[in-house]
Amino acid sequence: MSTLTKKIIYGTAWKKERTTALVVRAVLSGFRAIDTACQPKHYREDLVGEALLQLQKEHDIKREDLFIQTKFTPIGGQDTSQPIPYDPSEPISKQIAASCQKSLANLHTTYIDSYLLHSPFPTMEQTLEAWHALMQLQDEGKVRLIGVSNTYAVRTLMALQRARKVQVVQNRWYEQNEWDQQVLNYCKETGIMYQSFWTLSGSPSLLAHPELLQIAEMSKMTAPQAVYKLAQIEGIIPLSGTTDETHMRHDVAVEELPFAEGSEQLLEEVRKFISE
């Protein structure tokens, strides 16, 4: 069973026909976790699968060496002009079972390390029905971890937890939602893996924060590396969707790069900024 061995994930949204080449490049640059979704509108999950085959055949990087995460996307998040991986007229449980089977086929694997509900359904009753379907997949051994994305209400997580522990949350961690403090704190308190997206692109003021730039300079890091390091220190696993090979290597290196001695007070100022 593969586990999340590095505190960063390569995100494949909006990569389109470049997905295979970019995933291969990301893994060869050091990424060991890949995020995708069975949502043709924004992802090419099938091309992630092609990358996995290529990595094994040409580079001897086996499926079990990688942490693969994908998602079930409700019909509201699908582009109905493209093939949908399930029949939306079927019950939610059958939609999820069909979508998961499609993901397993796309990714050329017998199991998925982390399977997420891409967003809650319009009602709590529907969301709980979906959660029980994810629980069933976990019980069947088709998925290892289960969780949710785009879920910003703690009460939703609490409702799901009553059925089974939420193991992963993937949300936007950025300035427009005040860095998702309530959900992040809840995840820390209850031992839920918290993943962030839009970590860089959604937080230009953090990237330009004077104290953060000073920490980066003292630590011989780039500003993006300092933001990722801050996230990791705060218990967050960021997604990186970079298409630049140099940036890929920089992003993977962050986990092993310490902030410089003497930057503690500056770091507290940055923490105050994101908690205000």
mmCIF file of N, CA, C and O in Angstrom, residues 12-13 34-46 48 68-73 78 85 99 103 106-107 115-116 118 170:
data_model
loop_
_atom_site.group_PDB
_atom_site.id
_atom_site.type_symbol
_atom_site.label_atom_id
_atom_site.label_comp_id
_atom_site.label_asym_id
_atom_site.label_seq_id
_atom_site.Cartn_x
_atom_site.Cartn_y
_atom_site.Cartn_z
ATOM 1 N N THR A 12 -3.166 18.106 -11.241
ATOM 2 C CA THR A 12 -3.233 17.934 -12.686
ATOM 3 C C THR A 12 -4.402 18.660 -13.345
ATOM 4 O O THR A 12 -4.665 18.444 -14.533
ATOM 5 N N ALA A 13 -5.096 19.522 -12.618
ATOM 6 C CA ALA A 13 -6.215 20.242 -13.225
ATOM 7 C C ALA A 13 -5.733 21.138 -14.356
ATOM 8 O O ALA A 13 -4.642 21.726 -14.291
ATOM 9 N N ILE A 34 0.019 12.309 -6.707
ATOM 10 C CA ILE A 34 -0.645 12.910 -7.858
ATOM 11 C C ILE A 34 -2.122 13.065 -7.550
ATOM 12 O O ILE A 34 -2.775 12.131 -7.070
ATOM 13 N N ASP A 35 -2.663 14.239 -7.859
ATOM 14 C CA ASP A 35 -4.086 14.520 -7.654
ATOM 15 C C ASP A 35 -4.769 14.688 -9.006
ATOM 16 O O ASP A 35 -4.277 15.402 -9.877
ATOM 17 N N THR A 36 -5.924 14.033 -9.165
ATOM 18 C CA THR A 36 -6.709 14.174 -10.386
ATOM 19 C C THR A 36 -8.193 14.060 -10.023
ATOM 20 O O THR A 36 -8.559 14.105 -8.854
ATOM 21 N N ALA A 37 -9.049 13.910 -11.037
ATOM 22 C CA ALA A 37 -10.486 13.739 -10.809
ATOM 23 C C ALA A 37 -11.108 13.124 -12.048
ATOM 24 O O ALA A 37 -10.621 13.316 -13.163
ATOM 25 N N CYS A 38 -12.191 12.384 -11.843
ATOM 26 C CA CYS A 38 -12.938 11.820 -12.959
ATOM 27 C C CYS A 38 -13.937 12.880 -13.432
ATOM 28 O O CYS A 38 -15.152 12.738 -13.285
ATOM 29 N N GLN A 39 -13.381 13.953 -13.970
ATOM 30 C CA GLN A 39 -14.144 15.139 -14.375
ATOM 31 C C GLN A 39 -13.513 15.685 -15.656
ATOM 32 O O GLN A 39 -12.625 16.530 -15.606
ATOM 33 N N PRO A 40 -13.955 15.206 -16.823
ATOM 34 C CA PRO A 40 -13.340 15.645 -18.088
ATOM 35 C C PRO A 40 -13.370 17.151 -18.308
ATOM 36 O O PRO A 40 -12.566 17.671 -19.089
ATOM 37 N N LYS A 41 -14.229 17.841 -17.600
ATOM 38 C CA LYS A 41 -14.308 19.298 -17.730
ATOM 39 C C LYS A 41 -12.977 19.966 -17.388
ATOM 40 O O LYS A 41 -12.566 20.933 -18.042
ATOM 41 N N HIS A 42 -12.295 19.493 -16.359
ATOM 42 C CA HIS A 42 -11.058 20.127 -15.890
ATOM 43 C C HIS A 42 -9.848 19.194 -15.826
ATOM 44 O O HIS A 42 -8.731 19.665 -15.600
ATOM 45 N N TYR A 43 -10.060 17.887 -15.963
ATOM 46 C CA TYR A 43 -8.973 16.925 -15.772
ATOM 47 C C TYR A 43 -8.943 15.908 -16.911
ATOM 48 O O TYR A 43 -9.965 15.613 -17.517
ATOM 49 N N ARG A 44 -7.760 15.353 -17.148
ATOM 50 C CA ARG A 44 -7.609 14.194 -18.040
ATOM 51 C C ARG A 44 -7.085 13.034 -17.200
ATOM 52 O O ARG A 44 -5.906 12.702 -17.230
ATOM 53 N N GLU A 45 -7.978 12.448 -16.446
ATOM 54 C CA GLU A 45 -7.607 11.334 -15.578
ATOM 55 C C GLU A 45 -7.008 10.181 -16.384
ATOM 56 O O GLU A 45 -6.075 9.511 -15.934
ATOM 57 N N ASP A 46 -7.527 9.983 -17.596
ATOM 58 C CA ASP A 46 -6.999 8.906 -18.439
ATOM 59 C C ASP A 46 -5.533 9.138 -18.796
ATOM 60 O O ASP A 46 -4.746 8.187 -18.887
ATOM 61 N N VAL A 48 -3.404 10.809 -16.898
ATOM 62 C CA VAL A 48 -2.639 10.489 -15.686
ATOM 63 C C VAL A 48 -2.320 9.001 -15.687
ATOM 64 O O VAL A 48 -1.190 8.574 -15.396
ATOM 65 N N ILE A 68 -1.882 8.042 -5.282
ATOM 66 C CA ILE A 68 -2.780 8.518 -6.321
ATOM 67 C C ILE A 68 -4.121 8.897 -5.694
ATOM 68 O O ILE A 68 -4.762 8.084 -5.016
ATOM 69 N N GLN A 69 -4.522 10.118 -5.939
ATOM 70 C CA GLN A 69 -5.788 10.638 -5.399
ATOM 71 C C GLN A 69 -6.680 11.095 -6.551
ATOM 72 O O GLN A 69 -6.239 11.793 -7.460
ATOM 73 N N THR A 70 -7.938 10.669 -6.517
ATOM 74 C CA THR A 70 -8.897 11.149 -7.502
ATOM 75 C C THR A 70 -10.227 11.422 -6.810
ATOM 76 O O THR A 70 -10.344 11.266 -5.596
ATOM 77 N N LYS A 71 -11.208 11.840 -7.606
ATOM 78 C CA LYS A 71 -12.439 12.356 -7.008
ATOM 79 C C LYS A 71 -13.672 11.923 -7.791
ATOM 80 O O LYS A 71 -13.608 11.738 -9.011
ATOM 81 N N PHE A 72 -14.782 11.818 -7.069
ATOM 82 C CA PHE A 72 -16.095 11.729 -7.688
ATOM 83 C C PHE A 72 -16.665 13.137 -7.782
ATOM 84 O O PHE A 72 -16.755 13.843 -6.772
ATOM 85 N N THR A 73 -17.060 13.537 -8.983
ATOM 86 C CA THR A 73 -17.603 14.878 -9.198
ATOM 87 C C THR A 73 -19.104 14.796 -9.446
ATOM 88 O O THR A 73 -19.544 14.174 -10.430
ATOM 89 N N GLN A 78 -19.931 18.725 -13.577
ATOM 90 C CA GLN A 78 -19.549 18.092 -14.837
ATOM 91 C C GLN A 78 -19.982 18.957 -16.019
ATOM 92 O O GLN A 78 -20.924 19.749 -15.924
ATOM 93 N N PRO A 85 -18.944 10.068 -16.464
ATOM 94 C CA PRO A 85 -18.516 8.721 -16.058
ATOM 95 C C PRO A 85 -19.571 7.915 -15.306
ATOM 96 O O PRO A 85 -19.248 6.894 -14.691
ATOM 97 N N SER A 99 -18.425 5.748 -11.241
ATOM 98 C CA SER A 99 -17.330 6.695 -11.418
ATOM 99 C C SER A 99 -16.023 6.125 -10.883
ATOM 100 O O SER A 99 -14.961 6.278 -11.494
ATOM 101 N N SER A 103 -12.536 5.417 -12.825
ATOM 102 C CA SER A 103 -11.235 5.907 -12.348
ATOM 103 C C SER A 103 -10.219 4.780 -12.266
ATOM 104 O O SER A 103 -9.064 4.937 -12.668
ATOM 105 N N ASN A 106 -9.215 4.077 -15.797
ATOM 106 C CA ASN A 106 -8.385 5.168 -16.331
ATOM 107 C C ASN A 106 -6.974 5.131 -15.786
ATOM 108 O O ASN A 106 -6.000 5.411 -16.507
ATOM 109 N N LEU A 107 -6.857 4.811 -14.507
ATOM 110 C CA LEU A 107 -5.567 4.878 -13.826
ATOM 111 C C LEU A 107 -4.814 3.548 -13.849
ATOM 112 O O LEU A 107 -3.717 3.460 -13.292
ATOM 113 N N TYR A 115 -9.698 8.857 -2.164
ATOM 114 C CA TYR A 115 -10.859 9.097 -3.022
ATOM 115 C C TYR A 115 -11.731 10.150 -2.344
ATOM 116 O O TYR A 115 -12.179 9.962 -1.207
ATOM 117 N N LEU A 116 -11.953 11.246 -3.049
ATOM 118 C CA LEU A 116 -12.652 12.389 -2.465
ATOM 119 C C LEU A 116 -13.976 12.665 -3.151
ATOM 120 O O LEU A 116 -14.108 12.482 -4.364
ATOM 121 N N HIS A 118 -15.835 15.464 -4.635
ATOM 122 C CA HIS A 118 -15.290 16.710 -5.172
ATOM 123 C C HIS A 118 -15.943 17.942 -4.560
ATOM 124 O O HIS A 118 -15.324 19.002 -4.453
ATOM 125 N N GLN A 170 -9.636 18.593 1.166
ATOM 126 C CA GLN A 170 -8.863 19.383 0.202
ATOM 127 C C GLN A 170 -9.658 20.648 -0.115
ATOM 128 O O GLN A 170 -10.727 20.588 -0.721
#
